[in-house]
Amino acid sequence: MTTTQVLTENALLARARACLSKEDCRILYAEWAATYNSDLADASQEYVAPMLLAQTALKYVRTPEVSILDAGCGTGLVGVALAQGGVKTIDGLDLSPDMLKMAEGAGVYRNLDSGDLTQQIEKADDTYDIVTCAGTFTHGHVGPDPALREFVRITKKNGFVAATVIEDLWLSGGFEREVKRLEAVGLVKVVSVELKDYRRGVGDKATVIVLEKL
Ligand SMILES: C[S@@+](CC[C@H](N)C(=O)[O-])C[C@H]1O[C@@H](n2cnc3c(N)ncnc32)[C@H](O)[C@@H]1O
């Protein structure tokens, strides 16, 4: 990668983290969608979070007919890793039409829907065995409430929610508090909370949570 390309890519990442509104996010990802995968796969970034999250989710696949919603699916990096792990029924949901178009090209999703994770999700209660969400609980994107509660609502009883939360927002962004609240009201059991690599090339980390719906 040339110096100019690295600078452009860093500028896009900085803009992603500085999004102030959904419109900012839509505009940014419209510009970024076509090069997102190659930019983040580059050794300077090594964005491993989708692959690590898919590996985590695959541990909770209980049946070959498992259905998974990949929330904030972007270009489909999680979906591709899940499909490589043998999952056949994967739906995706994202705010950005341009990212959804790239996800469609990945060829692993059954349905791809436009949706906003800061609002109620347009899916029925108890729909999916697993909900995954990588890279979307980050600066300038989506907060814990109502997204985590909504993920739990659309997950089947004894199904799982697996998500990454960028490390520095786990406490300050209210994610830990919301997870504890969901546990306290008896909606979930906290299966695991682990710090894992996010962008290995940069050395940043994410808190990876797995919740079981009770
Ligand atoms: C860093 S990308 C992560 C995409 C993918 N999961 C991955 O790991 O590569 C963040 C994604 O969140 C989506 N996003 C941002 N705000 C959103 C919202 N309010 N509702 C749904 N998706 C949103 C963006 O469009 C983008 O595709």
PDB file of C-alpha atoms and ligand atoms in Angstrom:
ATOM      1  CA  MET A   1       0.000   0.000   0.000  1.00  0.00           C
ATOM      2  CA  THR A   2       1.326   3.490  -0.874  1.00  0.00           C
ATOM      3  CA  THR A   3       1.721   6.287   1.687  1.00  0.00           C
ATOM      4  CA  THR A   4      -1.161   8.162   0.042  1.00  0.00           C
ATOM      5  CA  GLN A   5      -3.432   5.134   0.330  1.00  0.00           C
ATOM      6  CA  VAL A   6      -2.572   4.686   4.027  1.00  0.00           C
ATOM      7  CA  LEU A   7      -3.289   8.383   4.679  1.00  0.00           C
ATOM      8  CA  THR A   8      -6.646   8.152   2.867  1.00  0.00           C
ATOM      9  CA  GLU A   9      -7.591   5.028   4.778  1.00  0.00           C
ATOM     10  CA  ASN A  10      -6.649   6.608   8.129  1.00  0.00           C
ATOM     11  CA  ALA A  11      -8.713   9.667   7.239  1.00  0.00           C
ATOM     12  CA  LEU A  12     -11.731   7.427   6.559  1.00  0.00           C
ATOM     13  CA  LEU A  13     -11.264   5.634   9.886  1.00  0.00           C
ATOM     14  CA  ALA A  14     -10.964   8.947  11.712  1.00  0.00           C
ATOM     15  CA  ARG A  15     -14.162  10.113  10.016  1.00  0.00           C
ATOM     16  CA  ALA A  16     -15.920   6.866  10.952  1.00  0.00           C
ATOM     17  CA  ARG A  17     -15.134   7.430  14.609  1.00  0.00           C
ATOM     18  CA  ALA A  18     -16.171  11.076  14.430  1.00  0.00           C
ATOM     19  CA  CYS A  19     -19.630  10.490  12.911  1.00  0.00           C
ATOM     20  CA  LEU A  20     -22.145  12.699  14.699  1.00  0.00           C
ATOM     21  CA  SER A  21     -25.294  11.469  13.026  1.00  0.00           C
ATOM     22  CA  LYS A  22     -26.741   8.652  10.964  1.00  0.00           C
ATOM     23  CA  GLU A  23     -26.431  10.861   7.908  1.00  0.00           C
ATOM     24  CA  ASP A  24     -22.672  11.277   8.569  1.00  0.00           C
ATOM     25  CA  CYS A  25     -22.412   7.467   8.760  1.00  0.00           C
ATOM     26  CA  ARG A  26     -24.353   6.938   5.527  1.00  0.00           C
ATOM     27  CA  ILE A  27     -22.198   9.460   3.638  1.00  0.00           C
ATOM     28  CA  LEU A  28     -18.951   8.058   5.014  1.00  0.00           C
ATOM     29  CA  TYR A  29     -19.775   4.440   4.227  1.00  0.00           C
ATOM     30  CA  ALA A  30     -21.016   5.389   0.750  1.00  0.00           C
ATOM     31  CA  GLU A  31     -17.485   6.668   0.079  1.00  0.00           C
ATOM     32  CA  TRP A  32     -15.747   3.802   1.842  1.00  0.00           C
ATOM     33  CA  ALA A  33     -17.791   0.714   0.859  1.00  0.00           C
ATOM     34  CA  ALA A  34     -15.812  -0.221  -2.275  1.00  0.00           C
ATOM     35  CA  THR A  35     -12.389  -0.229  -0.567  1.00  0.00           C
ATOM     36  CA  TYR A  36     -13.448  -1.064   3.025  1.00  0.00           C
ATOM     37  CA  ASN A  37     -12.452  -4.748   2.905  1.00  0.00           C
ATOM     38  CA  SER A  38      -9.047  -4.223   1.342  1.00  0.00           C
ATOM     39  CA  ASP A  39      -8.271  -1.168   3.519  1.00  0.00           C
ATOM     40  CA  LEU A  40      -8.975  -3.057   6.724  1.00  0.00           C
ATOM     41  CA  ALA A  41      -7.336  -6.309   5.640  1.00  0.00           C
ATOM     42  CA  ASP A  42      -4.097  -4.407   4.995  1.00  0.00           C
ATOM     43  CA  ALA A  43      -1.201  -5.269   7.325  1.00  0.00           C
ATOM     44  CA  SER A  44      -1.290  -1.730   8.728  1.00  0.00           C
ATOM     45  CA  GLN A  45      -4.774  -2.514  10.131  1.00  0.00           C
ATOM     46  CA  GLU A  46      -5.336  -6.283  10.164  1.00  0.00           C
ATOM     47  CA  TYR A  47      -8.982  -5.903  11.238  1.00  0.00           C
ATOM     48  CA  VAL A  48      -9.535  -9.325  12.784  1.00  0.00           C
ATOM     49  CA  ALA A  49     -12.650  -8.521  14.836  1.00  0.00           C
ATOM     50  CA  PRO A  50     -15.213  -9.955  12.346  1.00  0.00           C
ATOM     51  CA  MET A  51     -13.313 -13.227  11.993  1.00  0.00           C
ATOM     52  CA  LEU A  52     -12.778 -13.559  15.772  1.00  0.00           C
ATOM     53  CA  LEU A  53     -16.430 -12.729  16.464  1.00  0.00           C
ATOM     54  CA  ALA A  54     -17.619 -15.298  13.909  1.00  0.00           C
ATOM     55  CA  GLN A  55     -15.362 -17.906  15.549  1.00  0.00           C
ATOM     56  CA  THR A  56     -16.908 -17.035  18.915  1.00  0.00           C
ATOM     57  CA  ALA A  57     -20.456 -17.292  17.525  1.00  0.00           C
ATOM     58  CA  LEU A  58     -19.699 -20.636  15.848  1.00  0.00           C
ATOM     59  CA  LYS A  59     -19.033 -22.129  19.307  1.00  0.00           C
ATOM     60  CA  TYR A  60     -22.734 -21.610  20.088  1.00  0.00           C
ATOM     61  CA  VAL A  61     -24.157 -23.206  16.949  1.00  0.00           C
ATOM     62  CA  ARG A  62     -26.328 -26.038  18.243  1.00  0.00           C
ATOM     63  CA  THR A  63     -28.058 -27.202  15.061  1.00  0.00           C
ATOM     64  CA  PRO A  64     -27.251 -27.303  11.325  1.00  0.00           C
ATOM     65  CA  GLU A  65     -30.455 -25.272  10.773  1.00  0.00           C
ATOM     66  CA  VAL A  66     -29.117 -22.383  12.863  1.00  0.00           C
ATOM     67  CA  SER A  67     -30.327 -18.931  11.783  1.00  0.00           C
ATOM     68  CA  ILE A  68     -28.128 -15.913  12.431  1.00  0.00           C
ATOM     69  CA  LEU A  69     -28.736 -12.179  12.111  1.00  0.00           C
ATOM     70  CA  ASP A  70     -25.545 -10.228  11.446  1.00  0.00           C
ATOM     71  CA  ALA A  71     -26.472  -6.774  12.757  1.00  0.00           C
ATOM     72  CA  GLY A  72     -24.415  -3.905  11.317  1.00  0.00           C
ATOM     73  CA  CYS A  73     -23.222  -6.402   8.709  1.00  0.00           C
ATOM     74  CA  GLY A  74     -21.343  -3.828   6.622  1.00  0.00           C
ATOM     75  CA  THR A  75     -19.716  -5.465   3.609  1.00  0.00           C
ATOM     76  CA  GLY A  76     -20.269  -8.944   5.044  1.00  0.00           C
ATOM     77  CA  LEU A  77     -16.989  -9.915   6.712  1.00  0.00           C
ATOM     78  CA  VAL A  78     -18.762 -11.690   9.585  1.00  0.00           C
ATOM     79  CA  GLY A  79     -21.196 -13.414   7.212  1.00  0.00           C
ATOM     80  CA  VAL A  80     -18.364 -14.763   5.068  1.00  0.00           C
ATOM     81  CA  ALA A  81     -16.571 -16.174   8.138  1.00  0.00           C
ATOM     82  CA  LEU A  82     -19.819 -17.725   9.425  1.00  0.00           C
ATOM     83  CA  ALA A  83     -20.491 -19.285   6.016  1.00  0.00           C
ATOM     84  CA  GLN A  84     -16.947 -20.687   5.968  1.00  0.00           C
ATOM     85  CA  GLY A  85     -17.839 -22.253   9.326  1.00  0.00           C
ATOM     86  CA  GLY A  86     -20.802 -24.019   7.726  1.00  0.00           C
ATOM     87  CA  VAL A  87     -23.708 -21.689   8.596  1.00  0.00           C
ATOM     88  CA  LYS A  88     -26.297 -21.620   5.813  1.00  0.00           C
ATOM     89  CA  THR A  89     -28.942 -19.189   7.044  1.00  0.00           C
ATOM     90  CA  ILE A  90     -27.498 -15.734   7.630  1.00  0.00           C
ATOM     91  CA  ASP A  91     -29.447 -12.478   7.371  1.00  0.00           C
ATOM     92  CA  GLY A  92     -27.783  -9.072   7.414  1.00  0.00           C
ATOM     93  CA  LEU A  93     -28.963  -5.643   8.489  1.00  0.00           C
ATOM     94  CA  ASP A  94     -27.203  -2.314   8.088  1.00  0.00           C
ATOM     95  CA  LEU A  95     -27.841   1.413   7.861  1.00  0.00           C
ATOM     96  CA  SER A  96     -25.762   1.937   4.714  1.00  0.00           C
ATOM     97  CA  PRO A  97     -27.198   0.933   1.320  1.00  0.00           C
ATOM     98  CA  ASP A  98     -23.679   0.964  -0.151  1.00  0.00           C
ATOM     99  CA  MET A  99     -22.314  -1.433   2.484  1.00  0.00           C
ATOM    100  CA  LEU A 100     -25.375  -3.659   1.964  1.00  0.00           C
ATOM    101  CA  LYS A 101     -24.641  -3.735  -1.765  1.00  0.00           C
ATOM    102  CA  MET A 102     -21.126  -4.998  -1.019  1.00  0.00           C
ATOM    103  CA  ALA A 103     -22.589  -7.579   1.402  1.00  0.00           C
ATOM    104  CA  GLU A 104     -24.881  -8.778  -1.366  1.00  0.00           C
ATOM    105  CA  GLY A 105     -21.803  -9.332  -3.528  1.00  0.00           C
ATOM    106  CA  ALA A 106     -20.339 -11.573  -0.820  1.00  0.00           C
ATOM    107  CA  GLY A 107     -23.066 -14.058  -1.725  1.00  0.00           C
ATOM    108  CA  VAL A 108     -23.546 -15.550   1.741  1.00  0.00           C
ATOM    109  CA  TYR A 109     -26.638 -13.751   3.071  1.00  0.00           C
ATOM    110  CA  ARG A 110     -30.210 -15.038   2.701  1.00  0.00           C
ATOM    111  CA  ASN A 111     -31.801 -11.603   3.264  1.00  0.00           C
ATOM    112  CA  LEU A 112     -30.219  -8.181   3.557  1.00  0.00           C
ATOM    113  CA  ASP A 113     -32.280  -5.398   5.125  1.00  0.00           C
ATOM    114  CA  SER A 114     -31.786  -1.726   5.608  1.00  0.00           C
ATOM    115  CA  GLY A 115     -32.275  -0.875   9.286  1.00  0.00           C
ATOM    116  CA  ASP A 116     -31.266   1.431  12.099  1.00  0.00           C
ATOM    117  CA  LEU A 117     -29.889  -0.139  15.261  1.00  0.00           C
ATOM    118  CA  THR A 118     -30.578   2.992  17.299  1.00  0.00           C
ATOM    119  CA  GLN A 119     -34.304   2.224  16.900  1.00  0.00           C
ATOM    120  CA  GLN A 120     -36.559  -0.766  17.403  1.00  0.00           C
ATOM    121  CA  ILE A 121     -35.480  -3.494  14.947  1.00  0.00           C
ATOM    122  CA  GLU A 122     -38.166  -4.489  12.454  1.00  0.00           C
ATOM    123  CA  LYS A 123     -38.043  -8.182  13.283  1.00  0.00           C
ATOM    124  CA  ALA A 124     -40.410 -10.321  15.355  1.00  0.00           C
ATOM    125  CA  ASP A 125     -39.565 -11.517  18.868  1.00  0.00           C
ATOM    126  CA  ASP A 126     -37.678 -14.849  19.066  1.00  0.00           C
ATOM    127  CA  THR A 127     -36.618 -14.946  15.395  1.00  0.00           C
ATOM    128  CA  TYR A 128     -32.931 -15.919  15.419  1.00  0.00           C
ATOM    129  CA  ASP A 129     -30.770 -18.518  17.159  1.00  0.00           C
ATOM    130  CA  ILE A 130     -27.840 -16.087  17.237  1.00  0.00           C
ATOM    131  CA  VAL A 131     -27.365 -12.348  16.663  1.00  0.00           C
ATOM    132  CA  THR A 132     -23.842 -11.175  15.833  1.00  0.00           C
ATOM    133  CA  CYS A 133     -22.597  -7.603  15.761  1.00  0.00           C
ATOM    134  CA  ALA A 134     -18.970  -6.696  14.936  1.00  0.00           C
ATOM    135  CA  GLY A 135     -17.440  -3.254  14.672  1.00  0.00           C
ATOM    136  CA  THR A 136     -20.711  -1.365  15.109  1.00  0.00           C
ATOM    137  CA  PHE A 137     -20.518  -0.629  18.839  1.00  0.00           C
ATOM    138  CA  THR A 138     -17.822   1.962  18.297  1.00  0.00           C
ATOM    139  CA  HIS A 139     -17.328   5.726  18.404  1.00  0.00           C
ATOM    140  CA  GLY A 140     -19.847   7.677  16.337  1.00  0.00           C
ATOM    141  CA  HIS A 141     -21.997   4.609  15.591  1.00  0.00           C
ATOM    142  CA  VAL A 142     -24.440   2.718  17.825  1.00  0.00           C
ATOM    143  CA  GLY A 143     -24.838   2.819  21.621  1.00  0.00           C
ATOM    144  CA  PRO A 144     -25.989   0.032  23.942  1.00  0.00           C
ATOM    145  CA  ASP A 145     -29.604   1.121  24.377  1.00  0.00           C
ATOM    146  CA  PRO A 146     -31.880  -0.024  22.785  1.00  0.00           C
ATOM    147  CA  ALA A 147     -29.617  -2.146  20.541  1.00  0.00           C
ATOM    148  CA  LEU A 148     -28.598  -4.808  23.089  1.00  0.00           C
ATOM    149  CA  ARG A 149     -32.154  -5.159  24.401  1.00  0.00           C
ATOM    150  CA  GLU A 150     -33.441  -5.394  20.841  1.00  0.00           C
ATOM    151  CA  PHE A 151     -30.880  -8.086  19.957  1.00  0.00           C
ATOM    152  CA  VAL A 152     -32.102 -10.085  22.942  1.00  0.00           C
ATOM    153  CA  ARG A 153     -35.757  -9.567  21.986  1.00  0.00           C
ATOM    154  CA  ILE A 154     -35.300 -10.976  18.473  1.00  0.00           C
ATOM    155  CA  THR A 155     -33.168 -13.906  19.707  1.00  0.00           C
ATOM    156  CA  LYS A 156     -34.896 -17.207  20.531  1.00  0.00           C
ATOM    157  CA  LYS A 157     -34.974 -18.431  24.137  1.00  0.00           C
ATOM    158  CA  ASN A 158     -31.593 -20.039  24.943  1.00  0.00           C
ATOM    159  CA  GLY A 159     -30.125 -18.443  21.826  1.00  0.00           C
ATOM    160  CA  PHE A 160     -27.105 -16.133  21.926  1.00  0.00           C
ATOM    161  CA  VAL A 161     -26.030 -12.556  21.251  1.00  0.00           C
ATOM    162  CA  ALA A 162     -22.337 -12.139  20.368  1.00  0.00           C
ATOM    163  CA  ALA A 163     -20.959  -8.631  19.904  1.00  0.00           C
ATOM    164  CA  THR A 164     -17.783  -6.584  19.941  1.00  0.00           C
ATOM    165  CA  VAL A 165     -17.598  -3.315  21.869  1.00  0.00           C
ATOM    166  CA  ILE A 166     -14.559  -1.135  21.215  1.00  0.00           C
ATOM    167  CA  GLU A 167     -12.493  -1.317  24.409  1.00  0.00           C
ATOM    168  CA  ASP A 168     -12.646   2.313  25.509  1.00  0.00           C
ATOM    169  CA  LEU A 169     -16.450   2.458  25.229  1.00  0.00           C
ATOM    170  CA  TRP A 170     -17.174  -0.678  27.278  1.00  0.00           C
ATOM    171  CA  LEU A 171     -17.385   1.346  30.506  1.00  0.00           C
ATOM    172  CA  SER A 172     -17.650   4.946  29.355  1.00  0.00           C
ATOM    173  CA  GLY A 173     -20.262   4.172  26.690  1.00  0.00           C
ATOM    174  CA  GLY A 174     -22.540   2.411  29.192  1.00  0.00           C
ATOM    175  CA  PHE A 175     -22.238  -1.061  27.638  1.00  0.00           C
ATOM    176  CA  GLU A 176     -21.207  -2.834  30.833  1.00  0.00           C
ATOM    177  CA  ARG A 177     -24.038  -1.096  32.697  1.00  0.00           C
ATOM    178  CA  GLU A 178     -26.622  -2.189  30.096  1.00  0.00           C
ATOM    179  CA  VAL A 179     -25.368  -5.797  30.101  1.00  0.00           C
ATOM    180  CA  LYS A 180     -25.607  -5.868  33.910  1.00  0.00           C
ATOM    181  CA  ARG A 181     -29.100  -4.404  33.732  1.00  0.00           C
ATOM    182  CA  LEU A 182     -30.268  -7.033  31.229  1.00  0.00           C
ATOM    183  CA  GLU A 183     -28.832  -9.688  33.535  1.00  0.00           C
ATOM    184  CA  ALA A 184     -30.410  -8.156  36.650  1.00  0.00           C
ATOM    185  CA  VAL A 185     -33.889  -8.137  35.107  1.00  0.00           C
ATOM    186  CA  GLY A 186     -33.493 -11.803  34.156  1.00  0.00           C
ATOM    187  CA  LEU A 187     -33.412 -11.367  30.377  1.00  0.00           C
ATOM    188  CA  VAL A 188     -29.937 -12.820  29.870  1.00  0.00           C
ATOM    189  CA  LYS A 189     -27.165 -14.862  31.382  1.00  0.00           C
ATOM    190  CA  VAL A 190     -23.732 -13.360  30.717  1.00  0.00           C
ATOM    191  CA  VAL A 191     -21.807 -16.245  29.162  1.00  0.00           C
ATOM    192  CA  SER A 192     -18.504 -14.453  28.582  1.00  0.00           C
ATOM    193  CA  VAL A 193     -16.865 -11.032  28.533  1.00  0.00           C
ATOM    194  CA  GLU A 194     -13.389 -11.169  27.025  1.00  0.00           C
ATOM    195  CA  LEU A 195     -10.889  -8.670  25.683  1.00  0.00           C
ATOM    196  CA  LYS A 196      -9.814  -9.694  22.169  1.00  0.00           C
ATOM    197  CA  ASP A 197      -7.820  -8.242  19.295  1.00  0.00           C
ATOM    198  CA  TYR A 198      -9.717  -5.771  17.120  1.00  0.00           C
ATOM    199  CA  ARG A 199      -7.217  -4.329  14.636  1.00  0.00           C
ATOM    200  CA  ARG A 200      -4.092  -6.402  15.168  1.00  0.00           C
ATOM    201  CA  GLY A 201      -1.987  -4.081  13.013  1.00  0.00           C
ATOM    202  CA  VAL A 202      -2.755  -1.163  15.332  1.00  0.00           C
ATOM    203  CA  GLY A 203      -2.943  -3.123  18.565  1.00  0.00           C
ATOM    204  CA  ASP A 204      -6.404  -2.010  19.646  1.00  0.00           C
ATOM    205  CA  LYS A 205      -8.857  -4.326  21.393  1.00  0.00           C
ATOM    206  CA  ALA A 206     -12.543  -4.925  21.829  1.00  0.00           C
ATOM    207  CA  THR A 207     -14.606  -6.370  24.625  1.00  0.00           C
ATOM    208  CA  VAL A 208     -16.350  -9.393  23.130  1.00  0.00           C
ATOM    209  CA  ILE A 209     -19.565 -10.333  24.881  1.00  0.00           C
ATOM    210  CA  VAL A 210     -21.695 -13.446  24.636  1.00  0.00           C
ATOM    211  CA  LEU A 211     -25.164 -13.309  26.226  1.00  0.00           C
ATOM    212  CA  GLU A 212     -27.621 -16.180  26.439  1.00  0.00           C
ATOM    213  CA  LYS A 213     -31.302 -15.244  26.270  1.00  0.00           C
ATOM    214  CA  LEU A 214     -33.217 -16.682  29.235  1.00  0.00           C
TER     215      LEU A 214
HETATM  216  C1  LIG B   1     -17.050  -0.567  11.110  1.00  0.00           C
HETATM  217  S1  LIG B   1     -18.433  -1.109  10.162  1.00  0.00           S
HETATM  218  C2  LIG B   1     -18.550  -2.823  10.671  1.00  0.00           C
HETATM  219  C3  LIG B   1     -19.164  -3.662   9.589  1.00  0.00           C
HETATM  220  C4  LIG B   1     -18.966  -5.165   9.752  1.00  0.00           C
HETATM  221  N1  LIG B   1     -19.745  -5.708  10.815  1.00  0.00           N
HETATM  222  C5  LIG B   1     -17.501  -5.457   9.957  1.00  0.00           C
HETATM  223  O1  LIG B   1     -17.118  -5.854  11.063  1.00  0.00           O
HETATM  224  O2  LIG B   1     -16.748  -5.264   8.992  1.00  0.00           O
HETATM  225  C6  LIG B   1     -19.796  -0.376  11.002  1.00  0.00           C
HETATM  226  C7  LIG B   1     -21.111  -0.619  10.299  1.00  0.00           C
HETATM  227  O3  LIG B   1     -22.141  -0.108  11.138  1.00  0.00           O
HETATM  228  C8  LIG B   1     -23.137   0.425  10.312  1.00  0.00           C
HETATM  229  N2  LIG B   1     -23.954   1.352  11.088  1.00  0.00           N
HETATM  230  C9  LIG B   1     -23.600   2.554  11.594  1.00  0.00           C
HETATM  231  N3  LIG B   1     -24.638   3.103  12.263  1.00  0.00           N
HETATM  232  C10 LIG B   1     -25.665   2.219  12.173  1.00  0.00           C
HETATM  233  C11 LIG B   1     -27.010   2.217  12.631  1.00  0.00           C
HETATM  234  N4  LIG B   1     -27.508   3.239  13.350  1.00  0.00           N
HETATM  235  N5  LIG B   1     -27.786   1.154  12.354  1.00  0.00           N
HETATM  236  C12 LIG B   1     -27.294   0.106  11.616  1.00  0.00           C
HETATM  237  N6  LIG B   1     -26.029   0.049  11.161  1.00  0.00           N
HETATM  238  C13 LIG B   1     -25.219   1.093  11.426  1.00  0.00           C
HETATM  239  C14 LIG B   1     -22.363   1.103   9.191  1.00  0.00           C
HETATM  240  O4  LIG B   1     -23.159   1.347   8.065  1.00  0.00           O
HETATM  241  C15 LIG B   1     -21.243   0.091   8.962  1.00  0.00           C
HETATM  242  O5  LIG B   1     -21.584  -0.827   7.963  1.00  0.00           O
END
